[in-house]
Short mmCIF file of C-alpha atoms and ligand atoms in Angstrom, two decimals:
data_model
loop_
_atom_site.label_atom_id
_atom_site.label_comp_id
_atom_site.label_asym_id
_atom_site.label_seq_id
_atom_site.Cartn_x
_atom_site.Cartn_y
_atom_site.Cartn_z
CA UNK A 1298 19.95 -34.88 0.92
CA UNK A 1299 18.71 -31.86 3.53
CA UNK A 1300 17.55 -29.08 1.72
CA UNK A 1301 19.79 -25.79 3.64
CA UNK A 1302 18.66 -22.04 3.47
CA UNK A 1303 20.43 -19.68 4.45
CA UNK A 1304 18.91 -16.30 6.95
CA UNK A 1305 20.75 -13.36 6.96
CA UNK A 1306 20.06 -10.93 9.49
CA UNK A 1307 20.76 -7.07 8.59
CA UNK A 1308 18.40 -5.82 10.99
CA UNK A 1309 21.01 -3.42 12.63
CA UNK A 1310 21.62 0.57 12.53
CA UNK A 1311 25.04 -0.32 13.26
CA UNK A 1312 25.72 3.36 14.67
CA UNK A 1313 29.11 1.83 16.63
CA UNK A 1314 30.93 1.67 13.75
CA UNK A 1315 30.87 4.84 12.93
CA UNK A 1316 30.33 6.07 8.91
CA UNK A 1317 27.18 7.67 7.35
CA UNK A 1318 24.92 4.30 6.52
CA UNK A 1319 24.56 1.18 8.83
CA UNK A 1320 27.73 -0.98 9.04
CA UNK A 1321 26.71 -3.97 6.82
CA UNK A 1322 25.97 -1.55 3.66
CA UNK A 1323 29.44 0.02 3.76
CA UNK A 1324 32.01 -1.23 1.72
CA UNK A 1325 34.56 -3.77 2.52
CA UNK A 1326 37.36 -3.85 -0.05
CA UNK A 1327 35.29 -3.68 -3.10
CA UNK A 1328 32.37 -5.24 -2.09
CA UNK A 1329 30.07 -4.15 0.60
CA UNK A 1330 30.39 -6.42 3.97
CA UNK A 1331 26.53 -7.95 3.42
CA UNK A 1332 27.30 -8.70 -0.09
CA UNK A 1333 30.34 -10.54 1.46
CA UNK A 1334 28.50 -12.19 3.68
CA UNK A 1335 25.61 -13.08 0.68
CA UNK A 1336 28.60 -14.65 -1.74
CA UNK A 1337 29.83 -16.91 1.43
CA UNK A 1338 26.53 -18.91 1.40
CA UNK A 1339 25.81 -18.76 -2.33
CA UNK A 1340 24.76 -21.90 -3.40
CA UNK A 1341 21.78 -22.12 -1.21
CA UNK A 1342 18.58 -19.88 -0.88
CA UNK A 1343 19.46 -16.58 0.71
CA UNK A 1344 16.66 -15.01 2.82
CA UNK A 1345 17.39 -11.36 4.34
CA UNK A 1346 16.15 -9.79 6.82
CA UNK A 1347 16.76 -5.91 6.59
CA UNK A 1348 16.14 -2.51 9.31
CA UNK A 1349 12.74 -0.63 8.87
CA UNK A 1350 13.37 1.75 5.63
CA UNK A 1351 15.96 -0.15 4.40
CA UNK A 1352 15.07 -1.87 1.08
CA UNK A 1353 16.60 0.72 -1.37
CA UNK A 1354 19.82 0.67 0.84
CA UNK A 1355 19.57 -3.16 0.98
CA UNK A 1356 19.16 -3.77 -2.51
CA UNK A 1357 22.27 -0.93 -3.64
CA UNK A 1358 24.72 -2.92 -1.20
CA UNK A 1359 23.41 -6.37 -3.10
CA UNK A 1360 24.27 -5.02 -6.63
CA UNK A 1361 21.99 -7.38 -8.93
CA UNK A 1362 22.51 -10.39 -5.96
CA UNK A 1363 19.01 -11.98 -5.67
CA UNK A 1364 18.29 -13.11 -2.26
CA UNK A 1365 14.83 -15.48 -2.29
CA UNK A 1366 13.18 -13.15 -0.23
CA UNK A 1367 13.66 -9.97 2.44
CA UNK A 1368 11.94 -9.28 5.25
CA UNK A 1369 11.38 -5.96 7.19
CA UNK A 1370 13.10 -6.73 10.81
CA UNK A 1371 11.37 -6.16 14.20
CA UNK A 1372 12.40 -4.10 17.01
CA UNK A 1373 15.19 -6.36 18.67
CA UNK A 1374 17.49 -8.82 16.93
CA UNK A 1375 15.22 -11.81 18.00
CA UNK A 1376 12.42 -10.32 16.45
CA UNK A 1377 13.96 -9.65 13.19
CA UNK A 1378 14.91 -13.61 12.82
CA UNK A 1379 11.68 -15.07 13.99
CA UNK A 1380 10.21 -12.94 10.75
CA UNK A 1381 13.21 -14.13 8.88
CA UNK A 1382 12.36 -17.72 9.72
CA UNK A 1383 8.52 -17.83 9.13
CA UNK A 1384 9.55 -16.11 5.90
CA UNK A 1385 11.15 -18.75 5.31
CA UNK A 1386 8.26 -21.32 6.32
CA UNK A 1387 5.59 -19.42 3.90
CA UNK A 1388 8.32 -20.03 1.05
CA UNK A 1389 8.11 -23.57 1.55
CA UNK A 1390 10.91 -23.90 4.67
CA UNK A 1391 13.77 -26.37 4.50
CA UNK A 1392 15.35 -29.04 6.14
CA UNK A 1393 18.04 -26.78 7.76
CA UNK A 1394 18.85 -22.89 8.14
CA UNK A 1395 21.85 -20.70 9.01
CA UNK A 1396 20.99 -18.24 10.79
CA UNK A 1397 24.19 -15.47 10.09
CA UNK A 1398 24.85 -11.92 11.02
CA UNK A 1399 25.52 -10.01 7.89
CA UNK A 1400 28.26 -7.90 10.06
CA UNK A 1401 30.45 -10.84 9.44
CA UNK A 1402 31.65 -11.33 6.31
CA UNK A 1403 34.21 -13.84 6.06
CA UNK A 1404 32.78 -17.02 6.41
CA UNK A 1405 35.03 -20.06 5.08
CA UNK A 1406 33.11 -22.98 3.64
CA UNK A 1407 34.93 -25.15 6.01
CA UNK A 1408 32.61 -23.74 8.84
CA UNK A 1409 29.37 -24.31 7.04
CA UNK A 1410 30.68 -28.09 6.33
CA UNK A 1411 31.24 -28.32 10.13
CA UNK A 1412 28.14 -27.09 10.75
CA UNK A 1413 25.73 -29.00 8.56
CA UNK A 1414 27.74 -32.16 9.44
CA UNK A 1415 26.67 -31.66 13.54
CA UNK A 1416 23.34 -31.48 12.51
CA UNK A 1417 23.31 -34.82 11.86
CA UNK A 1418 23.12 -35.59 15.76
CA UNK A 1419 22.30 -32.42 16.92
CA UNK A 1420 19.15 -29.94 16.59
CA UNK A 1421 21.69 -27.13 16.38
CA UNK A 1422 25.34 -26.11 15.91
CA UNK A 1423 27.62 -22.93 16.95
CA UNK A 1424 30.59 -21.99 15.83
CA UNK A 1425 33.18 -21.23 18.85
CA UNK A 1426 36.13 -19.92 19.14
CA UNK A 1427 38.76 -20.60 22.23
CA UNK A 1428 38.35 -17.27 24.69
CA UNK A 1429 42.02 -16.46 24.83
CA UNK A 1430 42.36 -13.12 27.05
CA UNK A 1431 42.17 -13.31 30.92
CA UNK A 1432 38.76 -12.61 31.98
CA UNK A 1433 37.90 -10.81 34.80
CA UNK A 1434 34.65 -9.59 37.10
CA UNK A 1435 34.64 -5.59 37.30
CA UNK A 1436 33.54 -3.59 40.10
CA UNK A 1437 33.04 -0.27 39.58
CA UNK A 1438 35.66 -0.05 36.87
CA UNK A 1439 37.95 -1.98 39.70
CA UNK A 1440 39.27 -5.17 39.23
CA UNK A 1441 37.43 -8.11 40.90
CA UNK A 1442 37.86 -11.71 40.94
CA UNK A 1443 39.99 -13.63 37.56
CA UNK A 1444 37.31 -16.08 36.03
CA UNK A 1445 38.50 -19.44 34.55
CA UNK A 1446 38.58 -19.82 31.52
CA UNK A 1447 38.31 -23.30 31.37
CA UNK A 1448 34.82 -24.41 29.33
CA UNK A 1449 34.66 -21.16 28.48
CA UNK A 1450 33.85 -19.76 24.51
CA UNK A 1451 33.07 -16.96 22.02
CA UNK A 1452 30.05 -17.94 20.31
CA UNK A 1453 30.10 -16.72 16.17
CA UNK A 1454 27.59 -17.28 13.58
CA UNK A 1455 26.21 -18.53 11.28
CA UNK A 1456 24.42 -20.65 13.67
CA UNK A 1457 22.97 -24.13 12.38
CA UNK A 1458 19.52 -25.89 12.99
CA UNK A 1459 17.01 -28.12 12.02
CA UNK A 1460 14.27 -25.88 10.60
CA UNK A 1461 11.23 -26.97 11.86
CA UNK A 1462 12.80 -27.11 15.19
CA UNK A 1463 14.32 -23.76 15.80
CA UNK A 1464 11.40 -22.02 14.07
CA UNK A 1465 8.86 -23.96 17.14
CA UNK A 1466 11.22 -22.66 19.05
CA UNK A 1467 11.10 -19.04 18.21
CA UNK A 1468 7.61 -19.41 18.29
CA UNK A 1469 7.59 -20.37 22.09
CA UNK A 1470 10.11 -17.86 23.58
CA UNK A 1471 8.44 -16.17 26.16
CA UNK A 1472 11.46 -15.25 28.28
CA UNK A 1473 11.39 -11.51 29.58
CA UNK A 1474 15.04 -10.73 28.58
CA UNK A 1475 16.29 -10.57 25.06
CA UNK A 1476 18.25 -13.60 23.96
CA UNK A 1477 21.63 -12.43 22.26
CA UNK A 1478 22.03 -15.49 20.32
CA UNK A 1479 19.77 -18.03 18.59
CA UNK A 1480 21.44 -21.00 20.20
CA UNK A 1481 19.87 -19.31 23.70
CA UNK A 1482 16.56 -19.65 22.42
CA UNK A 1483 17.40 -23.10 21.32
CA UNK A 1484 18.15 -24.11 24.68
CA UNK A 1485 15.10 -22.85 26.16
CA UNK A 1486 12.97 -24.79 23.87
CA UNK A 1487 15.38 -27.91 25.09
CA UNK A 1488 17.02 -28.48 21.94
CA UNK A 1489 20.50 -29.68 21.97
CA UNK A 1490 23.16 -27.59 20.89
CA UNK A 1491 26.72 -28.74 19.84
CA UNK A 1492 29.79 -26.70 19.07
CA UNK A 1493 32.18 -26.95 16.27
CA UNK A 1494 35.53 -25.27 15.76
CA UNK A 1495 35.05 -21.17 14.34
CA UNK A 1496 37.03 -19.39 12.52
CA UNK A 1497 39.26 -16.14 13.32
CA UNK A 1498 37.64 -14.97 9.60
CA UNK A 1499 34.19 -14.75 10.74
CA UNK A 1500 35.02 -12.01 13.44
CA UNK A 1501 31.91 -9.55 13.69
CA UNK A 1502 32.31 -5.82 12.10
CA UNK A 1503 31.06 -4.13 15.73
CA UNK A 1504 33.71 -0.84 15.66
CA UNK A 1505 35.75 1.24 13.39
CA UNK A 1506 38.72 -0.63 14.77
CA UNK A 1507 37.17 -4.10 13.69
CA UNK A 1508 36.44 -2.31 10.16
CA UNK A 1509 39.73 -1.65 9.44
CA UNK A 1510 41.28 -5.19 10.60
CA UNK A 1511 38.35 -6.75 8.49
CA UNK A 1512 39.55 -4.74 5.04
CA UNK A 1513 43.24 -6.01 5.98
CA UNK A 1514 42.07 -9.27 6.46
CA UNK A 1515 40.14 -8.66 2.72
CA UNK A 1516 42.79 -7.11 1.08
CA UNK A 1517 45.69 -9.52 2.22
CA UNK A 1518 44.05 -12.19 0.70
CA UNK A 1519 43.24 -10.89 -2.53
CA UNK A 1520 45.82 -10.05 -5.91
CA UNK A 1521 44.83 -8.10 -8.76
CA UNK A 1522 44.72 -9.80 -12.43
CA UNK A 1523 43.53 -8.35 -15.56
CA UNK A 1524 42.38 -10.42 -18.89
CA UNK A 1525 41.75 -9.12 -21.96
CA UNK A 1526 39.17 -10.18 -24.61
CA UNK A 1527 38.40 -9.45 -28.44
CA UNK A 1528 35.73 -10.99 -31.09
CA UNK A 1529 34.24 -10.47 -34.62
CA UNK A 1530 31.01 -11.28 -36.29
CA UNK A 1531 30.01 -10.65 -39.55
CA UNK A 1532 27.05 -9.25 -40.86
CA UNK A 1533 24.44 -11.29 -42.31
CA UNK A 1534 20.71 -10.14 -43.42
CA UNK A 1535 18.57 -9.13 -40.47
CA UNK A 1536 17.04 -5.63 -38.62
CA UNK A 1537 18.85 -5.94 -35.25
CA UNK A 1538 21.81 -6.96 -33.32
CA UNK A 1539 22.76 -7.98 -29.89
CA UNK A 1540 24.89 -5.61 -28.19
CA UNK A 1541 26.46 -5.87 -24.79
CA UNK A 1542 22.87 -7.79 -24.17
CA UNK A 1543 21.28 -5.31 -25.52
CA UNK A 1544 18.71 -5.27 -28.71
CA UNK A 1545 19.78 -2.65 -30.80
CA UNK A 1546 17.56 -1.90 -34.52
CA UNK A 1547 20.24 -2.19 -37.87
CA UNK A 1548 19.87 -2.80 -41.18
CA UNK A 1549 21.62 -5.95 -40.51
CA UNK A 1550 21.85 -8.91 -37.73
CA UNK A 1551 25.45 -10.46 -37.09
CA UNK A 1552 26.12 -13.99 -38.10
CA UNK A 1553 27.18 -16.72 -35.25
CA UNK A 1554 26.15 -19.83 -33.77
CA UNK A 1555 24.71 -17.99 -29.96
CA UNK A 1556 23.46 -14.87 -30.63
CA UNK A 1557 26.73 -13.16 -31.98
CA UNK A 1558 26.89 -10.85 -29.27
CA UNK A 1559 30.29 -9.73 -29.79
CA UNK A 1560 30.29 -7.04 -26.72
CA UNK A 1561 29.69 -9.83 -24.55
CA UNK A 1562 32.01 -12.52 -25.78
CA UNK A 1563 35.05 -9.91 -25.96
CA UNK A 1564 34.32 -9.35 -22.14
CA UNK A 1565 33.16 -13.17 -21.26
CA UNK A 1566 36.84 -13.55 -22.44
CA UNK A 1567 38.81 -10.89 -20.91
CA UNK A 1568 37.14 -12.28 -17.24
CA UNK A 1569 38.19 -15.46 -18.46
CA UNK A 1570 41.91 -14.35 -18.71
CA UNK A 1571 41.86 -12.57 -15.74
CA UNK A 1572 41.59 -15.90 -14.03
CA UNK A 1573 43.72 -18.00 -16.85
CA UNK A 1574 40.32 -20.03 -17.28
CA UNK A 1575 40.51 -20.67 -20.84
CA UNK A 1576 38.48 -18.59 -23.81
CA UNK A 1577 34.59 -18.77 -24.48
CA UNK A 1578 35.21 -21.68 -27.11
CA UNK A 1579 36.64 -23.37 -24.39
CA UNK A 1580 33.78 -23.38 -22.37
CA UNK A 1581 31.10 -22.87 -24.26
CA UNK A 1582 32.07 -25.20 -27.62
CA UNK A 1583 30.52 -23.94 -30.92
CA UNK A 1584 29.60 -27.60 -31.71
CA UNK A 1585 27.25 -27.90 -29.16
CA UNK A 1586 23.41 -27.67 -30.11
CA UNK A 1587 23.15 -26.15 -26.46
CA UNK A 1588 24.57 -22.62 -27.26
CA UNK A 1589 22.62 -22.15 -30.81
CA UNK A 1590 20.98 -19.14 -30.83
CA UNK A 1591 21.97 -18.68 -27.14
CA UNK A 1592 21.60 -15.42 -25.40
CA UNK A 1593 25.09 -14.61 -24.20
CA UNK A 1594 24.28 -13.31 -21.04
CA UNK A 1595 24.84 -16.70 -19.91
CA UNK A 1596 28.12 -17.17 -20.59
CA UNK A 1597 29.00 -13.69 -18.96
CA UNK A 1598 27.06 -15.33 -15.92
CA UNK A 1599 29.37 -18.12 -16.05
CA UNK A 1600 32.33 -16.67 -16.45
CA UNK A 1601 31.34 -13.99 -12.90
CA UNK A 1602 30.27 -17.29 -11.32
CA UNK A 1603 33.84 -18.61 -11.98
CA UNK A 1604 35.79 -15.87 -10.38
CA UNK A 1605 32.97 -15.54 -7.29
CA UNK A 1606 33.42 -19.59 -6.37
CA UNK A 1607 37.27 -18.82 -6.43
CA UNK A 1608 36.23 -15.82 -4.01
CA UNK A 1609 37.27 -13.50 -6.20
CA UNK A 1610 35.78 -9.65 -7.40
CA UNK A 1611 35.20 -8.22 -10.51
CA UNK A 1612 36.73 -4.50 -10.13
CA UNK A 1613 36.15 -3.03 -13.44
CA UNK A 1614 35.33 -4.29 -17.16
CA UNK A 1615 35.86 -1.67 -20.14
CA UNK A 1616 34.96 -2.54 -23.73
CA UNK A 1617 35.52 -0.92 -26.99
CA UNK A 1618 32.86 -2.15 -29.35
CA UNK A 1619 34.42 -1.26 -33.05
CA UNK A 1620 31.80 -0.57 -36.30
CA UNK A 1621 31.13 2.35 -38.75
CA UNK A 1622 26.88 1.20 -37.92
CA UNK A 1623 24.88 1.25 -35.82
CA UNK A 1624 25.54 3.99 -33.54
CA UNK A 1625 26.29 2.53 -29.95
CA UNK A 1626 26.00 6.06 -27.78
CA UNK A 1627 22.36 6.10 -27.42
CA UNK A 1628 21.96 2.21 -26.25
CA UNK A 1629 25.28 3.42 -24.14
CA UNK A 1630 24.17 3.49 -20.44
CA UNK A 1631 21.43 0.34 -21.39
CA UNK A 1632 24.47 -1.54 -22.24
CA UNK A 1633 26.19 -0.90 -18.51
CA UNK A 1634 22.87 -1.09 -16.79
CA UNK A 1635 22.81 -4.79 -18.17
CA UNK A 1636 26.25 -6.02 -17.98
CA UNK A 1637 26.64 -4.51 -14.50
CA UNK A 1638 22.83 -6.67 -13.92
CA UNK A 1639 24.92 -9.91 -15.11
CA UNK A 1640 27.73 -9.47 -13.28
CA UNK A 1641 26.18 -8.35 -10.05
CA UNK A 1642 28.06 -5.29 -9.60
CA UNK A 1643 27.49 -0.97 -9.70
CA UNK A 1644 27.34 0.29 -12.87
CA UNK A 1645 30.23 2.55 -12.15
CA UNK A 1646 32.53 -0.64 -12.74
CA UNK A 1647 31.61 -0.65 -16.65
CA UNK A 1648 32.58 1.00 -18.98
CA UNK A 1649 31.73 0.80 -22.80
CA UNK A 1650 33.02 2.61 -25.87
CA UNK A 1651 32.42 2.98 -29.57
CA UNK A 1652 34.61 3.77 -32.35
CA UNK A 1653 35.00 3.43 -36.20
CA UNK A 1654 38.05 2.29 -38.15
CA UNK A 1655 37.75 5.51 -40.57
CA UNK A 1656 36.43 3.20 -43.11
CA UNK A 1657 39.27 0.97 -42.83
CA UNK A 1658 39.19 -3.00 -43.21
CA UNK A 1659 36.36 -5.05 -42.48
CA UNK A 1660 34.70 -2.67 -40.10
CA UNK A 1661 34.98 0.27 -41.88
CA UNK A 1662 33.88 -1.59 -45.33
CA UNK A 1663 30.46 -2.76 -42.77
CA UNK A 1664 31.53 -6.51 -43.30
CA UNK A 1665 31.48 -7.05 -39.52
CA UNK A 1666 31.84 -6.10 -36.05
CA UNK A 1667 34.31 -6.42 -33.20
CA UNK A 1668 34.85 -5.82 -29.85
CA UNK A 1669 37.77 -5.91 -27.62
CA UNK A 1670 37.53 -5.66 -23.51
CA UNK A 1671 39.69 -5.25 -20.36
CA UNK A 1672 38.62 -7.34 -17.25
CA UNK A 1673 40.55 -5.93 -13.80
CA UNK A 1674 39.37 -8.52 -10.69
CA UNK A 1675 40.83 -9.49 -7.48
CA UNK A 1676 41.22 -12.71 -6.63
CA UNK A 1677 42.73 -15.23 -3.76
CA UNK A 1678 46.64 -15.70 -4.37
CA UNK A 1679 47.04 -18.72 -5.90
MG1 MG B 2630 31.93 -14.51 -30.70
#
């Protein structure tokens, strides 16, 4: 089995688009188009390559995704993916490596089966697409000669090769003009490059025009669903308990198999239901030795990694946690900051509440605690 990484290139200002920050940090129907283009080739190690200055912005557009390593670009686009790749070498390197442009962020798996699959003859593999308009030689802004368009392509990315050899390759370019592609410098080392059918999807984000057909494209695809969640524990002798991942001091810890967070099952649940994926219990049985004592941030992983393999998007998660003690408002915005970290999104998408039941029922007598949560994502019609 080939071990595949994956190098995205964000090296761009990406002024032609227009907007205030660099095309690939803007968002793109809910998620911004590099952390599109991250989620399409999740699964393998994602190494970035990002502009000069560009960490902070880089890392905001991510949201909590965790590429292996980034890379400050060079001056041209070739320069920014030989750094990418010998990144990528001092890591360890790999059998194979997409090299992809994070301005395009639809990128079926279909394509990345297609292109590991030609690597299996070939040092390298392109994704093409049919060029369908008339072309034409221009003179001047005149009208010159029609050129066939027989044999003729559009060349997309990501573009596929065999580590080692692309990366001696890079290494040995010492042509005066920029390439525009990595297959070019491919060639010129005299590796063979094959083509395999592209897809209309993985159109690059170059203009405001292409922005706006790219959200369609997003926006067509995807339906809202919302799932709602609610748990109890009960209070059993202890000093703390976990709270939306959180550690929070009490008189008393709460009684359950994992670690009773009940914040985090009550919105494990409602992300479940948004995607009619069973409960927690389901997933996560109470009768297995595995989950004892477990910190739940795991099964809120699980649960985001669910909806992001179905390519869908978590939009917005509120939660009501519900106890007389301990107070929740000061361990508030520690609560978002980590359940926003486990879900990979802005912290703007959570929301969590407190309130008492007046001393009513279980709560309010301080037998317990419960929490109940709304989960609104978007996912792929069914
Ligand atoms: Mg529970």
């Amino acid at each position: 089995m080939s071990t595949v990484v994956a190098l995205i290139v964000a090296g761009g200002s990406g002024s032609r688009a227009g907007g205030d920050v660099p095309k690939q940090y803007r968002d793109l129907g809910g998620a911004t188009v590099i952390a599109r283009a991250f989620d399409a080739c999740e699964g393998v190690p994602i190494h970035i390559v990002h502009g000069e200055g560009h960490g902070a912005m880089l890392a905001a557009a991510l949201a909590c995704r965790q590429p292996a390593s980034t890379t400050t670009g060079g001056a041209t686009r070739r320069a920014s993916v030989r750094a990418g790749l010998e990144a990528i070498a001092a890591a360890g390197g790999a059998d194979l490596v997409l090299i992809h442009d994070a301005a395009r962020p639809g990128l079926p798996p279909a394509v990345i089966g297609r292109l590991t699959a030609a690597l299996a003859e070939a040092d390298g593999a392109v994704p093409v697409l049919p060029a369908v308009d008339t072309l034409v030689r221009l003179h001047g802004g005149h009208v010159g000669a029609t050129v066939p368009r027989d044999g003729l392509a559009r060349v997309q990315t990501p573009q596929a090769f065999r580590f080692a050899a692309i990366l001696d390759a890079h290494r040995r370019w010492a042509e005066e003009e920029e390439p525009t592609d990595d297959a070019q410098v491919a060639r010129a080392a005299g590796l063979v490059v094959v083509a395999v059918e592209g897809d209309a999807a993985l159109e690059k984000i170059t203009h405001e025009a292409d922005f706006a057909a790219a959200e369609a494209r997003v926006a067509a695809t995807l339906v809202s669903r919302t799932g709602m969640g609610f748990d109890v524990h009960a209070f059993a002798e202890g000093d703390h308990v976990m709270l939306c991942g959180v550690r929070v001091p009490h008189t008393a810890a709460l009684a359950g198999h994992s670690d009773a967070d009940v914040g985090l099952h009550a919105i494990t649940d409602a992300l479940l239901g948004a995607v009619g994926d069973g409960d927690i219990g389901h997933h996560f049985p109470p009768s297995d030795p595995r989950w004892k004592g477990a910190a739940s941030g795991q099964f809120l992983e699980h649960a985001a990694d669910l909806i992001r393999t179905r390519g869908g998007e978590i939009d917005h998660v509120d939660c009501t946690i519900i106890c007389e003690a301990p107070k929740v408002g000061p361990h508030r915005e520690t609560m978002r900051a980590e359940v926003a970290r486990l879900l990979r999104v802005p912290v703007a998408r959570i929301s969590i509440k407190a309130t008492t039941t007046e001393r009513l029922g279980f709560t309010g007598r301080g037998e317990g605690m419960a929490a109940q949560a709304v989960a609104t994502v978007r996912i792929p019609c069914a």
